[in-house]
XYZ file of N, CA, C and O in Angstrom:
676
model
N 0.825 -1.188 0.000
C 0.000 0.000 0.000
C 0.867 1.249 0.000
O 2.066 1.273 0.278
N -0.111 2.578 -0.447
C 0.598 3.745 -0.209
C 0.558 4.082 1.111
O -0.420 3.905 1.837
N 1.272 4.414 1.337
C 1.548 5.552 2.924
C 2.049 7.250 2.712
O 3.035 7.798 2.218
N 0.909 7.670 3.312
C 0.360 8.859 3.047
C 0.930 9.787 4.820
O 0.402 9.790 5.932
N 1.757 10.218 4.467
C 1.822 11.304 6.216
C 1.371 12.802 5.822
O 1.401 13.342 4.717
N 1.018 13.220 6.854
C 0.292 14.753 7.045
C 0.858 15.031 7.842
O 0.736 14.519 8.954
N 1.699 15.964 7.549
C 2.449 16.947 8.932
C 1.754 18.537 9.276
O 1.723 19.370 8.370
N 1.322 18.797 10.372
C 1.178 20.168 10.877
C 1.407 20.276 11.694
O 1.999 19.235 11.978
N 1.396 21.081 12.775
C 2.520 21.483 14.239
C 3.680 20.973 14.028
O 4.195 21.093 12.916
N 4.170 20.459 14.815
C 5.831 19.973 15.457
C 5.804 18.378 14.791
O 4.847 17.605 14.806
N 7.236 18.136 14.176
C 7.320 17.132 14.258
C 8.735 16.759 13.756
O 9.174 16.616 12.615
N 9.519 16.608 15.431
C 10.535 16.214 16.154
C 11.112 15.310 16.237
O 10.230 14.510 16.549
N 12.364 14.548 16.177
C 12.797 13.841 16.579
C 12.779 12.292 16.105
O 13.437 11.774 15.202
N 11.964 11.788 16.857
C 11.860 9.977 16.009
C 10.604 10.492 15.302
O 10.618 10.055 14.151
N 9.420 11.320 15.552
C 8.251 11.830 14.969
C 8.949 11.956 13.143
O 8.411 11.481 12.142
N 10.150 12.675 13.198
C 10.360 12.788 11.673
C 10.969 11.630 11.363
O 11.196 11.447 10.167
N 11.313 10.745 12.180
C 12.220 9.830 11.207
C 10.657 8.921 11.409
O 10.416 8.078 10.545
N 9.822 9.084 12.340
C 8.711 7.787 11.221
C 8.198 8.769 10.098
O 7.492 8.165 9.290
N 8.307 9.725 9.897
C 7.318 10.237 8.891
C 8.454 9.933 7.566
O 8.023 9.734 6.430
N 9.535 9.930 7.789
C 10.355 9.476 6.558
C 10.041 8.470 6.102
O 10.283 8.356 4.900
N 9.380 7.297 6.796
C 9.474 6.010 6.425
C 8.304 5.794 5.331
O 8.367 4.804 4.601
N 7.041 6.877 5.190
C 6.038 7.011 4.281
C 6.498 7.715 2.848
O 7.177 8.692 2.531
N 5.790 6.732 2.195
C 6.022 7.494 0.653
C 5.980 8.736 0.162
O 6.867 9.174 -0.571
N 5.127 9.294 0.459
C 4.477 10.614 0.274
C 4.652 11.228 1.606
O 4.909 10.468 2.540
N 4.524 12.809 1.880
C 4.154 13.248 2.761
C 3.980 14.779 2.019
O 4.310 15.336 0.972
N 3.299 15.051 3.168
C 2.262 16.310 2.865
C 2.226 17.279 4.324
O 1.409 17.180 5.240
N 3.252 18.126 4.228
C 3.325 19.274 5.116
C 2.689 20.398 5.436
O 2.897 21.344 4.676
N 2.020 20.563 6.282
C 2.027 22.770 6.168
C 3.059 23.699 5.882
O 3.889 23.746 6.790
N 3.297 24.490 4.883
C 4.120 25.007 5.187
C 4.634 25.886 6.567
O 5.712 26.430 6.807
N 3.645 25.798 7.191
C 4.440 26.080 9.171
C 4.656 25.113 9.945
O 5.048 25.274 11.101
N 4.431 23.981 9.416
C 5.084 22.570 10.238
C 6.434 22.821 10.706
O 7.429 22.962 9.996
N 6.366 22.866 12.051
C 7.916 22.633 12.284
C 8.405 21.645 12.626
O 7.825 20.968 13.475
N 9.640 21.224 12.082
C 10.293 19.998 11.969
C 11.455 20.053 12.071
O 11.964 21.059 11.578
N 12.450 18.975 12.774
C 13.812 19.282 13.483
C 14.273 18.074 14.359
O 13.595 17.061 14.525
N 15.325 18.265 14.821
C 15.885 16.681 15.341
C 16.464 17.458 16.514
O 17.419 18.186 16.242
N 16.051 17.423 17.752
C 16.274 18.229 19.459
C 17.412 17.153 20.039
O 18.097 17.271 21.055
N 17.393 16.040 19.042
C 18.469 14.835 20.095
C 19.592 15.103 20.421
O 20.197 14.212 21.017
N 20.247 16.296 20.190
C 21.727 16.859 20.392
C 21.456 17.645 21.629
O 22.002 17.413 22.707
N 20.582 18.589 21.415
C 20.603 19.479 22.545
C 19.863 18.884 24.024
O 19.641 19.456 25.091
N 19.563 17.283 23.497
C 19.114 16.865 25.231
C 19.976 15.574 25.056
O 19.561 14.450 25.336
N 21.193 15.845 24.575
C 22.313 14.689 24.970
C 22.116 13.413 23.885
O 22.897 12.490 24.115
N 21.439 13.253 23.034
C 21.534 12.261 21.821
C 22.268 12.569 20.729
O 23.183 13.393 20.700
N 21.683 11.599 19.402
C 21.983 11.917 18.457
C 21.062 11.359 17.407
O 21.599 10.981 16.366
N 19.849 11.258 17.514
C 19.316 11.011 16.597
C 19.038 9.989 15.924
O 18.753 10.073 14.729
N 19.076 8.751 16.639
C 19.781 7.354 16.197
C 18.908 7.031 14.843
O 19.461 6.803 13.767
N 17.114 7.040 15.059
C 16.600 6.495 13.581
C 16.604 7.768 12.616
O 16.644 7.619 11.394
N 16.559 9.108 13.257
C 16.019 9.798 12.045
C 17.027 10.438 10.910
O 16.725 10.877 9.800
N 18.961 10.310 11.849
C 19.890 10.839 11.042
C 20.022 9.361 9.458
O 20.436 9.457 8.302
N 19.435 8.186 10.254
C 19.746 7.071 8.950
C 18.820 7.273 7.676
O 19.183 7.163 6.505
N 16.928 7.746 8.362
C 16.378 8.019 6.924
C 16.807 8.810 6.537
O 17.257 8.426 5.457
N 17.115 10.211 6.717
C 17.119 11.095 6.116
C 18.332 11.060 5.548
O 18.287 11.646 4.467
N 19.593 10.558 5.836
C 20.530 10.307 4.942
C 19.957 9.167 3.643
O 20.022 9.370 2.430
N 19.372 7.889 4.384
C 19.262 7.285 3.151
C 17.759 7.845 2.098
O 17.755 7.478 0.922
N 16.834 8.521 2.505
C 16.468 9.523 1.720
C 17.221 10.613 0.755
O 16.711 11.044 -0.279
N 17.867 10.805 1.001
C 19.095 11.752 0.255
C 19.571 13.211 0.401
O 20.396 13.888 -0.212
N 18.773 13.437 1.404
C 19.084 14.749 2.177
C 20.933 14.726 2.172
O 21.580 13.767 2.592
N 21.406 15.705 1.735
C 22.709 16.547 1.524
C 23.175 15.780 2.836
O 22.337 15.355 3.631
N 24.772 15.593 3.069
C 24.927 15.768 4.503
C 25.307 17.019 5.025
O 24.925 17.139 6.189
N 25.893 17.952 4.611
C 25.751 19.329 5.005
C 24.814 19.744 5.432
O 25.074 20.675 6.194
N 23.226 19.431 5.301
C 21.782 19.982 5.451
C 21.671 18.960 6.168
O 20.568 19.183 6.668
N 22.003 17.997 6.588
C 21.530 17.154 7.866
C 22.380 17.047 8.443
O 22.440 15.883 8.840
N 23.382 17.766 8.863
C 24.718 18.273 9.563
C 23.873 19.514 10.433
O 23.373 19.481 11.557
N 23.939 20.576 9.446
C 23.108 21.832 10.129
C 22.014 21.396 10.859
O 22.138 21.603 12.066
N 20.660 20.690 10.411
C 19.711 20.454 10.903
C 19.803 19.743 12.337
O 19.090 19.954 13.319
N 20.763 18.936 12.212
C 20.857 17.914 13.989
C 22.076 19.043 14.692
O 21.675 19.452 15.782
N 23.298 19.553 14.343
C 23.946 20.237 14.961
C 23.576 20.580 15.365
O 23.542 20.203 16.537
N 22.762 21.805 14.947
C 22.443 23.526 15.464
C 20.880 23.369 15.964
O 20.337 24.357 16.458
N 20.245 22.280 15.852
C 19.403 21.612 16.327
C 17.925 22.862 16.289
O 17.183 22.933 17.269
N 17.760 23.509 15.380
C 16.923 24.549 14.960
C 16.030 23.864 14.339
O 16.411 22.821 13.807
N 14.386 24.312 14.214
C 13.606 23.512 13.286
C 13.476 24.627 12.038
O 13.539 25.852 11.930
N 13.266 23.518 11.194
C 12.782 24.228 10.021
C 11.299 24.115 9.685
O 10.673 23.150 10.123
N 10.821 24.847 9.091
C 9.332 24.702 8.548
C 9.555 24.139 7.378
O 10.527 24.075 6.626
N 7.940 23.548 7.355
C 7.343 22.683 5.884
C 7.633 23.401 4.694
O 7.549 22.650 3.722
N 7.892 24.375 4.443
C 8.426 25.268 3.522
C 10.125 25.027 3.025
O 10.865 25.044 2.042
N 10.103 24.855 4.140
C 12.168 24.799 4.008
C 11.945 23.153 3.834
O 11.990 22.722 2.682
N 11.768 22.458 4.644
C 11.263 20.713 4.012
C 11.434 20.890 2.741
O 12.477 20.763 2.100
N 9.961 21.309 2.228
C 9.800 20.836 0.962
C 11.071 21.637 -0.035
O 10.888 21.389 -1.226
N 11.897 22.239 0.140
C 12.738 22.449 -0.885
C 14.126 21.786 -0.452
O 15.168 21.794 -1.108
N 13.926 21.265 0.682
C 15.524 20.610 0.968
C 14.407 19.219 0.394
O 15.315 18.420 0.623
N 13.874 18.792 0.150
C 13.288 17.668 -0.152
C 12.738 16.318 0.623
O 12.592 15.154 0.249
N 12.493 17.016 1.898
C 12.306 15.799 2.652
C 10.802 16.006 3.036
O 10.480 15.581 4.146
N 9.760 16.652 2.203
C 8.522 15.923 2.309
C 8.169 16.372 0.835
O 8.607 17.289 0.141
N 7.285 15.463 0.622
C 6.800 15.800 -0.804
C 6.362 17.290 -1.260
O 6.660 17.684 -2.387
N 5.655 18.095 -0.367
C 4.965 19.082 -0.898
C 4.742 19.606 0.764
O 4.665 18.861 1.741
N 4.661 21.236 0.754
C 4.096 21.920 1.530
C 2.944 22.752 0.993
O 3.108 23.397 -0.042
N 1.808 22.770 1.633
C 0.859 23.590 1.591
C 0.222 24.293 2.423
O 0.060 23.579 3.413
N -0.456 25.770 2.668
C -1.019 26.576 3.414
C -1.461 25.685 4.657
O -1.929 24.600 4.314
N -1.430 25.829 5.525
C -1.659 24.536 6.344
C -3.093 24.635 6.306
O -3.674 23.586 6.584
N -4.061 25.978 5.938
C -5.764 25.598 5.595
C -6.064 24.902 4.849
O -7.209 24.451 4.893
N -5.429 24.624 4.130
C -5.613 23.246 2.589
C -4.593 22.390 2.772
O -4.126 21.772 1.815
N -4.085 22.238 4.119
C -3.419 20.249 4.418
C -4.235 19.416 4.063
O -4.125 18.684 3.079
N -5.049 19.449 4.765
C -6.294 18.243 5.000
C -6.762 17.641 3.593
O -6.644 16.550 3.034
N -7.464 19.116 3.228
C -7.989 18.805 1.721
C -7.257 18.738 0.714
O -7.783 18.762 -0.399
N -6.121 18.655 0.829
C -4.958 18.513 -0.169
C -4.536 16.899 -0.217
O -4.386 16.228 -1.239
N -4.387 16.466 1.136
C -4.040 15.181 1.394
C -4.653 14.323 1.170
O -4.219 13.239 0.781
N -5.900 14.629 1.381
C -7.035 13.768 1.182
C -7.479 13.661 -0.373
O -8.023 12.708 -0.932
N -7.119 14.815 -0.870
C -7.829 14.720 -2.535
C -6.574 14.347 -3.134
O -6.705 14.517 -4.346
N -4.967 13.751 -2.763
C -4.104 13.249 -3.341
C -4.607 11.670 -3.172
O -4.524 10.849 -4.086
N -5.138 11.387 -1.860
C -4.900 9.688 -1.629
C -5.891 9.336 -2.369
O -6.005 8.174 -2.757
N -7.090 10.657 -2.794
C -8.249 9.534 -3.339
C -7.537 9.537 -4.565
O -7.409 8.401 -5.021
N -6.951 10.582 -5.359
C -6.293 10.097 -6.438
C -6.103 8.458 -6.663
O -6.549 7.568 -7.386
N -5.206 8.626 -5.637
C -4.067 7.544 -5.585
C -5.128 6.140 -6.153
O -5.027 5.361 -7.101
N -6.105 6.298 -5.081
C -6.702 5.340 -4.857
C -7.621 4.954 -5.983
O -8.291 3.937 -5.808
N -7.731 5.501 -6.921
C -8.366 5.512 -7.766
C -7.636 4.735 -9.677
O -8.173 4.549 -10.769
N -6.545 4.571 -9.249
C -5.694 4.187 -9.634
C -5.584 2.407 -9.788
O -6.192 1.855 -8.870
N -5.041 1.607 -10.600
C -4.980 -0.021 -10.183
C -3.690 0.226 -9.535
O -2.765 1.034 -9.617
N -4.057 -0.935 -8.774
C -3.170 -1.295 -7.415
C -1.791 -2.169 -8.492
O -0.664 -2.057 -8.010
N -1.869 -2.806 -9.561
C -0.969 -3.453 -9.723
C 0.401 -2.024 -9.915
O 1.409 -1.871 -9.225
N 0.031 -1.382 -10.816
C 1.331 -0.364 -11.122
C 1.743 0.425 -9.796
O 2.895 0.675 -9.444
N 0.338 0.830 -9.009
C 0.897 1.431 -7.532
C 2.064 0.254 -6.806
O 3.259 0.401 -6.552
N 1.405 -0.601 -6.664
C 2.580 -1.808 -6.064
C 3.724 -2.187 -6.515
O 4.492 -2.530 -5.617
N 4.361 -2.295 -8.134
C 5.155 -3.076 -8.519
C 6.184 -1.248 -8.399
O 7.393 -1.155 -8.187
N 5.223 -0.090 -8.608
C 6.116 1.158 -8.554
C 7.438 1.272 -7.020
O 8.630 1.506 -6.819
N 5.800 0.815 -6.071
C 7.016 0.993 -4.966
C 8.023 -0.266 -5.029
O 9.223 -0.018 -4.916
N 7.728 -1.208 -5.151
C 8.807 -2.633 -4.706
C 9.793 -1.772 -5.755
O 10.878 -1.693 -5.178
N 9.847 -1.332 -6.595
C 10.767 -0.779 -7.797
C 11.612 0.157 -6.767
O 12.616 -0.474 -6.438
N 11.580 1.136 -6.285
C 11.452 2.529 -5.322
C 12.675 1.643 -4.356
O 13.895 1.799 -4.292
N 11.389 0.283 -3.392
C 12.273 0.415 -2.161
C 13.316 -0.359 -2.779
O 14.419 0.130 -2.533
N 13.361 -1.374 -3.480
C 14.439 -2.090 -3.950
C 15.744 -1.913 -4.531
O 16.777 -2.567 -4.394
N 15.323 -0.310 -5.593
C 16.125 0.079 -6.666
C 17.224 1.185 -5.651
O 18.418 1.251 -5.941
N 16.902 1.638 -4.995
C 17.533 2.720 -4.461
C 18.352 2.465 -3.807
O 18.086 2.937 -2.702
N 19.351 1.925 -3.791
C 20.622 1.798 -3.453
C 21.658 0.700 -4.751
O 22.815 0.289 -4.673
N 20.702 0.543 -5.747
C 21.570 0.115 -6.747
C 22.118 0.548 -7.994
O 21.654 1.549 -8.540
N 22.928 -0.012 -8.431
C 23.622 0.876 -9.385
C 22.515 1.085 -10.880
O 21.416 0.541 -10.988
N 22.936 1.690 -11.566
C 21.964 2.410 -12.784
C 21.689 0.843 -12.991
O 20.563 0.369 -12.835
N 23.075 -0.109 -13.442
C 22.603 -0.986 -14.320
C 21.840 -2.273 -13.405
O 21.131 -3.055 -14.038
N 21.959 -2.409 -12.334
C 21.499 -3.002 -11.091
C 19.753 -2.572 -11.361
O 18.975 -3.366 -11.889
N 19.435 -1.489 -10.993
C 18.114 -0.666 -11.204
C 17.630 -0.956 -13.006
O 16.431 -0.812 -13.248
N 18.347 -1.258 -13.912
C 17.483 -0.778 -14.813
C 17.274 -2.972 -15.070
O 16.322 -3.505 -15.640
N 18.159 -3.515 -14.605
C 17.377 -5.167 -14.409
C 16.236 -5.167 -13.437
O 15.141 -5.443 -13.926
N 16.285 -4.901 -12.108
C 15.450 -4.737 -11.297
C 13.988 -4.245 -12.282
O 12.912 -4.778 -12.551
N 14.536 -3.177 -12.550
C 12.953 -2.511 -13.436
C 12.107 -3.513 -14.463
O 10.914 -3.818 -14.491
N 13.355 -3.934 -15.381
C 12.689 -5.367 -16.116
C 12.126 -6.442 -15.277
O 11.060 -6.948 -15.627
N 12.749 -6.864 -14.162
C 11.819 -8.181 -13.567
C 10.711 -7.098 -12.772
O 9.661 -7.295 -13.383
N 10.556 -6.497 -12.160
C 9.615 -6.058 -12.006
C 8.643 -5.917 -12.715
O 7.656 -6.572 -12.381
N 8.562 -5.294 -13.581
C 7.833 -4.897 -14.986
C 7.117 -6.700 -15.811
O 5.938 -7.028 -15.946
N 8.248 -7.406 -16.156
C 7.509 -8.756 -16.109
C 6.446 -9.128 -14.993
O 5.332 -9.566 -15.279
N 6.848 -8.935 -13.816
C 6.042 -9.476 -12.570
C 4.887 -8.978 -12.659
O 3.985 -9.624 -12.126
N 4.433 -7.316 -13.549
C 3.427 -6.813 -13.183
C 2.497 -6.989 -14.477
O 1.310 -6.718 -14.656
N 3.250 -7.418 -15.122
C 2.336 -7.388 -16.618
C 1.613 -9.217 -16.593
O 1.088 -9.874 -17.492
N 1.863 -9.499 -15.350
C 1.184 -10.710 -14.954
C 0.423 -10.876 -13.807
O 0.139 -12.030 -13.485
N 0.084 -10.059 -13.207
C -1.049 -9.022 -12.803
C -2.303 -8.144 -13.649
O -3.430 -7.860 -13.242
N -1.728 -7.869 -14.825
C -2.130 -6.974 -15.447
C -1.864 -6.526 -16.750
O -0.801 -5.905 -16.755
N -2.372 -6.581 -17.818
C -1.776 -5.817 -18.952
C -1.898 -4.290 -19.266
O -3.019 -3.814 -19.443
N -0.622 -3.397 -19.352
C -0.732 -2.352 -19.767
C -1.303 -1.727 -20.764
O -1.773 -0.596 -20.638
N -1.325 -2.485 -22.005
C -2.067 -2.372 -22.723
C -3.338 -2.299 -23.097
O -3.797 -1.620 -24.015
N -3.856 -2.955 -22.426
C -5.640 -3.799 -22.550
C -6.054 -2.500 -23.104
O -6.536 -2.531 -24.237
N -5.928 -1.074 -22.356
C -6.626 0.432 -22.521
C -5.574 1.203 -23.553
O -5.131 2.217 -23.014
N -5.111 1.010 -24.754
C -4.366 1.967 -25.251
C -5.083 3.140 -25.419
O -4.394 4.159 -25.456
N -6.168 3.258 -25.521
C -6.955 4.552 -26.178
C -6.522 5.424 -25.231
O -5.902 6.328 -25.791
N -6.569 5.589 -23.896
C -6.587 5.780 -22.467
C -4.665 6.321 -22.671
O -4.321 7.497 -22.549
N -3.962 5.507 -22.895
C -2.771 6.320 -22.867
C -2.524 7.060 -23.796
O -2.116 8.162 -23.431
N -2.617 6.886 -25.071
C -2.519 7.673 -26.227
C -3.116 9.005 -25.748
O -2.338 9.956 -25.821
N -4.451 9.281 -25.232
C -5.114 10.315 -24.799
C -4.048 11.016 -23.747
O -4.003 12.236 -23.908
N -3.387 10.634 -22.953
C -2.312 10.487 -22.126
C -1.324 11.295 -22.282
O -0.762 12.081 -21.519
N -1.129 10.918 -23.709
C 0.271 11.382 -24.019
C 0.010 12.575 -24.907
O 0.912 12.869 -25.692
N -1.159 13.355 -24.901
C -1.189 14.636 -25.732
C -1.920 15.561 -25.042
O -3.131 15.770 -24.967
N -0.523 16.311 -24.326
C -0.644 17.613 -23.544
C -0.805 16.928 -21.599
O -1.371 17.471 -20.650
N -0.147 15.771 -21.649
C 0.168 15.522 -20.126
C -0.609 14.723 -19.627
O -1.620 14.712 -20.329
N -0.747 13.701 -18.382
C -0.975 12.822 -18.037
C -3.065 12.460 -18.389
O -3.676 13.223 -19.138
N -3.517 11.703 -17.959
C -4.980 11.698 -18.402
C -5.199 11.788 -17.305
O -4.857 10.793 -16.667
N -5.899 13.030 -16.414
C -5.837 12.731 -14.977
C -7.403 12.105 -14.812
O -7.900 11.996 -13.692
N -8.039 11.756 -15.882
C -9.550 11.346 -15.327
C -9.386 9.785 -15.584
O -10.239 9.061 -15.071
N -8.716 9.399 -16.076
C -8.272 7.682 -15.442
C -8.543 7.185 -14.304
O -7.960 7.557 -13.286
N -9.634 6.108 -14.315
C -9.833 5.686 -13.264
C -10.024 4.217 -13.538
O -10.802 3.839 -14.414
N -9.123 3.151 -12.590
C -8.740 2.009 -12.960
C -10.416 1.436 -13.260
O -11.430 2.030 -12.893
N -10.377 0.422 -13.853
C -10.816 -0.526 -14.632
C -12.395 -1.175 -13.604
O -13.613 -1.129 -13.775
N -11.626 -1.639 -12.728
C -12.388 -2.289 -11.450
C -13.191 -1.592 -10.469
O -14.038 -2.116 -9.746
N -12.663 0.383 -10.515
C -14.064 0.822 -9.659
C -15.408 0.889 -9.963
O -16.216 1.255 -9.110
């Protein structure tokens, strides 16, 4: 499944390193967010590993646990460690009208996308671009991409078809 986080107020410490562990996330831009484990004698044990293996700079997750300052959902979303910040009056309805997206979607390409995601990301291009082929076999036996060409062709002139809605709702 997808995993969907919503951040608004504070969110500190192991609070950000579980919110790393979700696919998506969806901030306020006044969310504040920050790692305090230095300044009360730690160091951060789960949240310095996602956010490195997320890909946060280490310079920017140097500053962030050092100087132990939070940043807002604003500064997040451009150092890249949540998907998107928004007005925090349109979190809710932002989050919510992404998952129904989501959800609206067949589950085979949502699924074989992430196993692709968690698997591929730490391997090399040519590591990742086999991975992508057995994957891609695995899912086209689930499912054929094809069955709907009309549906992608429509797709592919002037940007995604966003009124696609899988097959089975």
């Amino acid at each position: 499944r997808i995993v969907i986080a919503q951040v608004h107020g504070y969110c500190l410490g192991g609070a950000l390193g579980i919110m790393n562990c979700h696919d998506l996330v969806y901030a306020a831009e006044d969310a504040q967010l920050g790692m305090p484990e230095i300044l009360r004698g730690s160091f951060g044990q789960l949240v310095t590993s996602t956010l490195l293996h997320g890909g946060l700079p280490v310079k920017k997750l140097a500053h962030i646990a050092l100087v132990g300052r939070n940043i807002s959902g604003r500064e997040a979303d451009a150092l890249g460690i949540v998907s998107q910040a928004v007005p925090a009056d349109q979190l809710e309805q932002h989050t919510i009208g992404i998952a129904r997206e989501i959800a609206s979607r067949h589950l085979a390409p949502l699924e074989h996308h992430k196993i692709t995601v968690q698997m591929g990301r730490d391997l090399s291009l040519s590591q990742a671009i086999q991975l992508d082929q057995l994957v891609g076999q695995r899912m086209r036996g689930a499912m054929d991409p094809l069955n709907d060409v009309e549906s992608y062709l429509k797709s592919q002139k002037g940007g995604p078809n966003l009124s696609y809605k899988r097959p089975d709702v």
